[in-house]
Amino acid sequence: MRKFLYFLFVFLWSAETIAAVGCDLNDPDRDVKRFFPDSSGYKTEYVSVAKNGGEELYKQMENRLGDQFNGIYETIDVPYTLYTVLKDAAPIGYIHGVNQKGKYGGMQVFLIMDTKGKIKHLYFQKLTSKNAKELRAPEFGAQFAGLSLTDFDVYDVAARTAMPGSAVAAIQNPAPENTEDFYAALRGTKKNLILLDSFIFHKREAEK
Amino acid sequence: MTDMITIKNLTKIYRRGSEEIRAVDNLSFSVRAGEIVSITGPSGSGKTTLVNILGCLDNPTGGELSLQGREIFKDGLTLSEKELTLIRRQYFGYVFQKFFLLPTLTVLENITLPFVFGAGTNTDQTYIRELMTLLGIDKRANHLPSELSGGEMQRVAIARALATKPQVLIADEPTGNLDSKRTAEIKSLLSELNKRQNLTIILVTHDPDFARIADTVLEISDGRILSQK
Amino acid sequence: MNLLSLAYKNLQRRKLRSAFTIAGIALSAWVLVTLLGFNKGYEKSLNRDIDNMGFQIVLTAKGCPYEAATLMLKGGTGLRYMPEKLVEEVASAPEVAATTPMLMHAEFDPYKGENGGTVVYLGVDGETYPQMKAYFEFASGQWFSAPEAKEIVLGYEAAELEQREIGDMMLLPGSEEEFLVTGILKRTGTQDDGMIFMPLRTVQNVFNKQNLLTMLGIRLKQGIDSSAFEEKLYQLPDVQVVSMAQVKNTIISLVKSARVIVLSIAAIAFLIAVFGVLNTVLMSVFERYQEIGILKSIGALPKQIFAMIWIETILLCSGGCVAGIVFSYAFAGISEKLIRFFLPFAPNGELIFLSPDLILSAFAAITLTGMLGGILPALRAAHIRPLDAIRSEV
């Protein structure tokens, strides 16, 4: 009987679907502890461009990115999940992920940030690529450590060029034969930094 | 004048437990066509029981009753409700102390109500209108009973009783609920109808004044005729 | 004026009481008609949904999970295979209108998430599968260009998840070979939305499952007794038969048993309403005791009084019933929403189907019951003696 019900359920149910798709950590308890071993907890918030500044902010962010937003992962109402990592109730860092279209599939680019807006780690939660191994290697992620949005401001996403001599220009592609996924990683990182800026850092400046 | 109703040794006995009450006790008399008979007597004297048997609303216990020579009751034989109804339709119209008008029907609808049940032949509209004019309710045709005075309501009840052109009008305390002015009106109306239509009227009343319009006054006590004038 | 209009006017005497009585009948008629309509509509919609699925019977190897969700739960293990030559054997049966072979494959992708994950692929025949799933529509693109093409068609949600558009490339886990996305399906509301479709031959070749199948979808010719055919299929070695007819019958018998309970409640509600009518009419007979006596003295026969009172009952019942039917039509949408809310497995489409014959039979049943109920008060009225009525002091 249960088999039949289950079968029918699977075949006949009409799923209520979400228009825009967010990006969560698969196992936040484990991941937070891994990136911040001395943390005592974390707070989860759901934020969106629509709620934080609306159409105007969305346009500004698109300009700053230097590329058009498109697809279901980049709409104005995407519910982003922002993890604020705490130690004794004070924030010691942030974790935030975005979806980014890669060459062979969607990638989820997570940034682990300190409280000043600098990247501590880069983490691909999901990645489908011929060069997944190289991109997931610690050496590649380490090149992003210490960078902030200011560094990425000189990176032109559309043209895929960074100001010579800048920190972003120095980031090496671990698999030179696959430029698509490398540039996708850079675009995802810059997009993530812009979002974090408007959700936390810029907002904090303005409040001061 | 021919006899309209003839009764011979008419008796009605009620039983109350083991007690036997002779409401009508061996009465014999006749009512001629076109006569007004007033039946008087104290309460419980049996006058209403008598009039109900005369009007074929009830079966007697014994004795005989004939209408225009047609034998109706004989030797304690009882008639069914349907047979009684058919006889009533043919001969009688009734007016009671209470008017019993249907509150949701207009005056005209109340008057023509007997036709709904097939009493009388087709509605004679001209006759109904004449009757209403005679009774002074022609302007009230489309009013509801609640809009009428007591006297008007009793006149509507009389019109309803006469709509099927009965030969006998049975009126049981027709003015019991009316004031003296309305009572006088009804009295003269009944007298007028009697004259115009040669209508036989049997009246049960406490009012000695009715004796003035009656051809015969029967005084009843304990189911017997005390006097006949 | 006639008996009918007289009866109607009698009902107007106590407007509020008549209105409440009619409302009682209307409510119970509403429930009754809606439930009967639901019974019809549910079965109809379920049938249509099952027909839409394309195949009435799915043949799988014994013990093989036949839908992706179970496969995922099992971590992609437990698949069992049937030889492909089975297709010819089954397809040649005279009862069969069409068949479509399928090969489901689950592959572990070490880069899907932190600890990897299972990806399910469905190999389908580009010729027969689309015919079976006639309700599939493409959001963009089309089915495969060739039986062995390195191509992929994505369900709507699968495309969203992988951020794929037509012309994009995809990789299979552990392989460097690129696959072209040729089509993205529109949302269907079924498990197909999350599916990655590939040509059957390609799946067989890539995953080394030559000449093997996991499922065979079978559509029968019109009017074929599917249970008899299922028996026949069980003669084949090591197969299990998953029948939509079986599923449908189970669901319908579930719904039927629920319906018996609900209909009994509705019938009781309806009987209460009929007793309400009986009570109302009986009360009005007692109230009009003298009046009915007078009607008899002015020439009404017992059968005419019976008819008048009976007509009053019938007017109340039929009036309430008509109102109830109007409610059923007017609120069918809301009733349907409620049913969907409470029922876990409601099929798509019209759940409450109010056909003219259903309406007519409900009307007849309710009015007839009302007429039966009306006999008692009508008899009471018919037997009132004019004399008793006039004498009484009511």
PDB file of N, CA and C in Angstrom, chain C residues 179-209:
ATOM      1  N   PHE C 179      29.097  16.660 -23.335  1.00  0.00           N
ATOM      2  CA  PHE C 179      27.742  16.378 -23.856  1.00  0.00           C
ATOM      3  C   PHE C 179      27.035  17.693 -24.100  1.00  0.00           C
ATOM      4  N   LEU C 180      26.329  17.767 -25.229  1.00  0.00           N
ATOM      5  CA  LEU C 180      25.666  19.011 -25.622  1.00  0.00           C
ATOM      6  C   LEU C 180      24.219  19.018 -25.110  1.00  0.00           C
ATOM      7  N   VAL C 181      23.830  20.120 -24.495  1.00  0.00           N
ATOM      8  CA  VAL C 181      22.432  20.256 -24.069  1.00  0.00           C
ATOM      9  C   VAL C 181      21.612  20.667 -25.290  1.00  0.00           C
ATOM     10  N   THR C 182      20.688  19.788 -25.720  1.00  0.00           N
ATOM     11  CA  THR C 182      19.900  20.099 -26.930  1.00  0.00           C
ATOM     12  C   THR C 182      18.487  20.553 -26.609  1.00  0.00           C
ATOM     13  N   GLY C 183      18.059  20.302 -25.400  1.00  0.00           N
ATOM     14  CA  GLY C 183      16.685  20.695 -25.092  1.00  0.00           C
ATOM     15  C   GLY C 183      16.477  20.856 -23.613  1.00  0.00           C
ATOM     16  N   ILE C 184      15.584  21.796 -23.260  1.00  0.00           N
ATOM     17  CA  ILE C 184      15.181  21.974 -21.861  1.00  0.00           C
ATOM     18  C   ILE C 184      13.660  21.914 -21.832  1.00  0.00           C
ATOM     19  N   LEU C 185      13.133  21.020 -21.003  1.00  0.00           N
ATOM     20  CA  LEU C 185      11.677  20.816 -20.958  1.00  0.00           C
ATOM     21  C   LEU C 185      11.002  21.861 -20.095  1.00  0.00           C
ATOM     22  N   LYS C 186       9.737  22.090 -20.398  1.00  0.00           N
ATOM     23  CA  LYS C 186       8.946  22.955 -19.518  1.00  0.00           C
ATOM     24  C   LYS C 186       8.596  22.178 -18.270  1.00  0.00           C
ATOM     25  N   ARG C 187       8.219  22.905 -17.249  1.00  0.00           N
ATOM     26  CA  ARG C 187       7.848  22.267 -15.992  1.00  0.00           C
ATOM     27  C   ARG C 187       6.644  21.336 -16.190  1.00  0.00           C
ATOM     28  N   THR C 188       6.696  20.148 -15.624  1.00  0.00           N
ATOM     29  CA  THR C 188       5.556  19.224 -15.725  1.00  0.00           C
ATOM     30  C   THR C 188       4.933  18.953 -14.373  1.00  0.00           C
ATOM     31  N   GLY C 189       5.628  19.321 -13.313  1.00  0.00           N
ATOM     32  CA  GLY C 189       5.112  19.027 -11.977  1.00  0.00           C
ATOM     33  C   GLY C 189       5.322  17.574 -11.596  1.00  0.00           C
ATOM     34  N   THR C 190       6.134  16.863 -12.313  1.00  0.00           N
ATOM     35  CA  THR C 190       6.415  15.462 -11.969  1.00  0.00           C
ATOM     36  C   THR C 190       7.910  15.299 -11.734  1.00  0.00           C
ATOM     37  N   GLN C 191       8.320  14.071 -11.437  1.00  0.00           N
ATOM     38  CA  GLN C 191       9.736  13.834 -11.181  1.00  0.00           C
ATOM     39  C   GLN C 191      10.587  14.082 -12.428  1.00  0.00           C
ATOM     40  N   ASP C 192       9.937  14.118 -13.588  1.00  0.00           N
ATOM     41  CA  ASP C 192      10.685  14.373 -14.816  1.00  0.00           C
ATOM     42  C   ASP C 192      11.358  15.752 -14.805  1.00  0.00           C
ATOM     43  N   ASP C 193      10.859  16.674 -13.976  1.00  0.00           N
ATOM     44  CA  ASP C 193      11.449  18.015 -13.920  1.00  0.00           C
ATOM     45  C   ASP C 193      12.906  17.993 -13.477  1.00  0.00           C
ATOM     46  N   GLY C 194      13.242  17.003 -12.670  1.00  0.00           N
ATOM     47  CA  GLY C 194      14.616  16.967 -12.165  1.00  0.00           C
ATOM     48  C   GLY C 194      15.495  15.985 -12.942  1.00  0.00           C
ATOM     49  N   MET C 195      14.990  15.493 -14.061  1.00  0.00           N
ATOM     50  CA  MET C 195      15.652  14.396 -14.758  1.00  0.00           C
ATOM     51  C   MET C 195      16.657  14.881 -15.798  1.00  0.00           C
ATOM     52  N   ILE C 196      17.724  14.097 -15.949  1.00  0.00           N
ATOM     53  CA  ILE C 196      18.684  14.328 -17.031  1.00  0.00           C
ATOM     54  C   ILE C 196      18.469  13.198 -18.041  1.00  0.00           C
ATOM     55  N   PHE C 197      17.957  13.545 -19.229  1.00  0.00           N
ATOM     56  CA  PHE C 197      17.663  12.536 -20.241  1.00  0.00           C
ATOM     57  C   PHE C 197      18.817  12.452 -21.243  1.00  0.00           C
ATOM     58  N   MET C 198      19.158  11.220 -21.611  1.00  0.00           N
ATOM     59  CA  MET C 198      20.167  11.009 -22.651  1.00  0.00           C
ATOM     60  C   MET C 198      19.666   9.915 -23.576  1.00  0.00           C
ATOM     61  N   PRO C 199      20.205   9.822 -24.789  1.00  0.00           N
ATOM     62  CA  PRO C 199      19.772   8.744 -25.671  1.00  0.00           C
ATOM     63  C   PRO C 199      20.090   7.393 -25.032  1.00  0.00           C
ATOM     64  N   LEU C 200      19.170   6.434 -25.197  1.00  0.00           N
ATOM     65  CA  LEU C 200      19.321   5.120 -24.584  1.00  0.00           C
ATOM     66  C   LEU C 200      20.651   4.450 -24.963  1.00  0.00           C
ATOM     67  N   ARG C 201      20.959   4.488 -26.260  1.00  0.00           N
ATOM     68  CA  ARG C 201      22.206   3.842 -26.734  1.00  0.00           C
ATOM     69  C   ARG C 201      23.431   4.481 -26.086  1.00  0.00           C
ATOM     70  N   THR C 202      23.390   5.803 -25.984  1.00  0.00           N
ATOM     71  CA  THR C 202      24.515   6.526 -25.389  1.00  0.00           C
ATOM     72  C   THR C 202      24.736   6.076 -23.946  1.00  0.00           C
ATOM     73  N   VAL C 203      23.624   6.018 -23.167  1.00  0.00           N
ATOM     74  CA  VAL C 203      23.747   5.600 -21.767  1.00  0.00           C
ATOM     75  C   VAL C 203      24.292   4.174 -21.702  1.00  0.00           C
ATOM     76  N   GLN C 204      23.742   3.322 -22.598  1.00  0.00           N
ATOM     77  CA  GLN C 204      24.215   1.922 -22.608  1.00  0.00           C
ATOM     78  C   GLN C 204      25.717   1.850 -22.894  1.00  0.00           C
ATOM     79  N   ASN C 205      26.167   2.651 -23.861  1.00  0.00           N
ATOM     80  CA  ASN C 205      27.578   2.611 -24.247  1.00  0.00           C
ATOM     81  C   ASN C 205      28.475   3.236 -23.189  1.00  0.00           C
ATOM     82  N   VAL C 206      28.092   4.451 -22.757  1.00  0.00           N
ATOM     83  CA  VAL C 206      28.950   5.203 -21.840  1.00  0.00           C
ATOM     84  C   VAL C 206      29.113   4.448 -20.518  1.00  0.00           C
ATOM     85  N   PHE C 207      28.004   3.883 -20.018  1.00  0.00           N
ATOM     86  CA  PHE C 207      28.074   3.226 -18.710  1.00  0.00           C
ATOM     87  C   PHE C 207      28.208   1.703 -18.828  1.00  0.00           C
ATOM     88  N   ASN C 208      28.509   1.258 -20.035  1.00  0.00           N
ATOM     89  CA  ASN C 208      28.811  -0.145 -20.236  1.00  0.00           C
ATOM     90  C   ASN C 208      27.648  -1.074 -19.876  1.00  0.00           C
ATOM     91  N   LYS C 209      26.489  -0.733 -20.346  1.00  0.00           N
ATOM     92  CA  LYS C 209      25.300  -1.544 -20.061  1.00  0.00           C
ATOM     93  C   LYS C 209      24.641  -1.951 -21.377  1.00  0.00           C
TER      94      LYS C 209
END
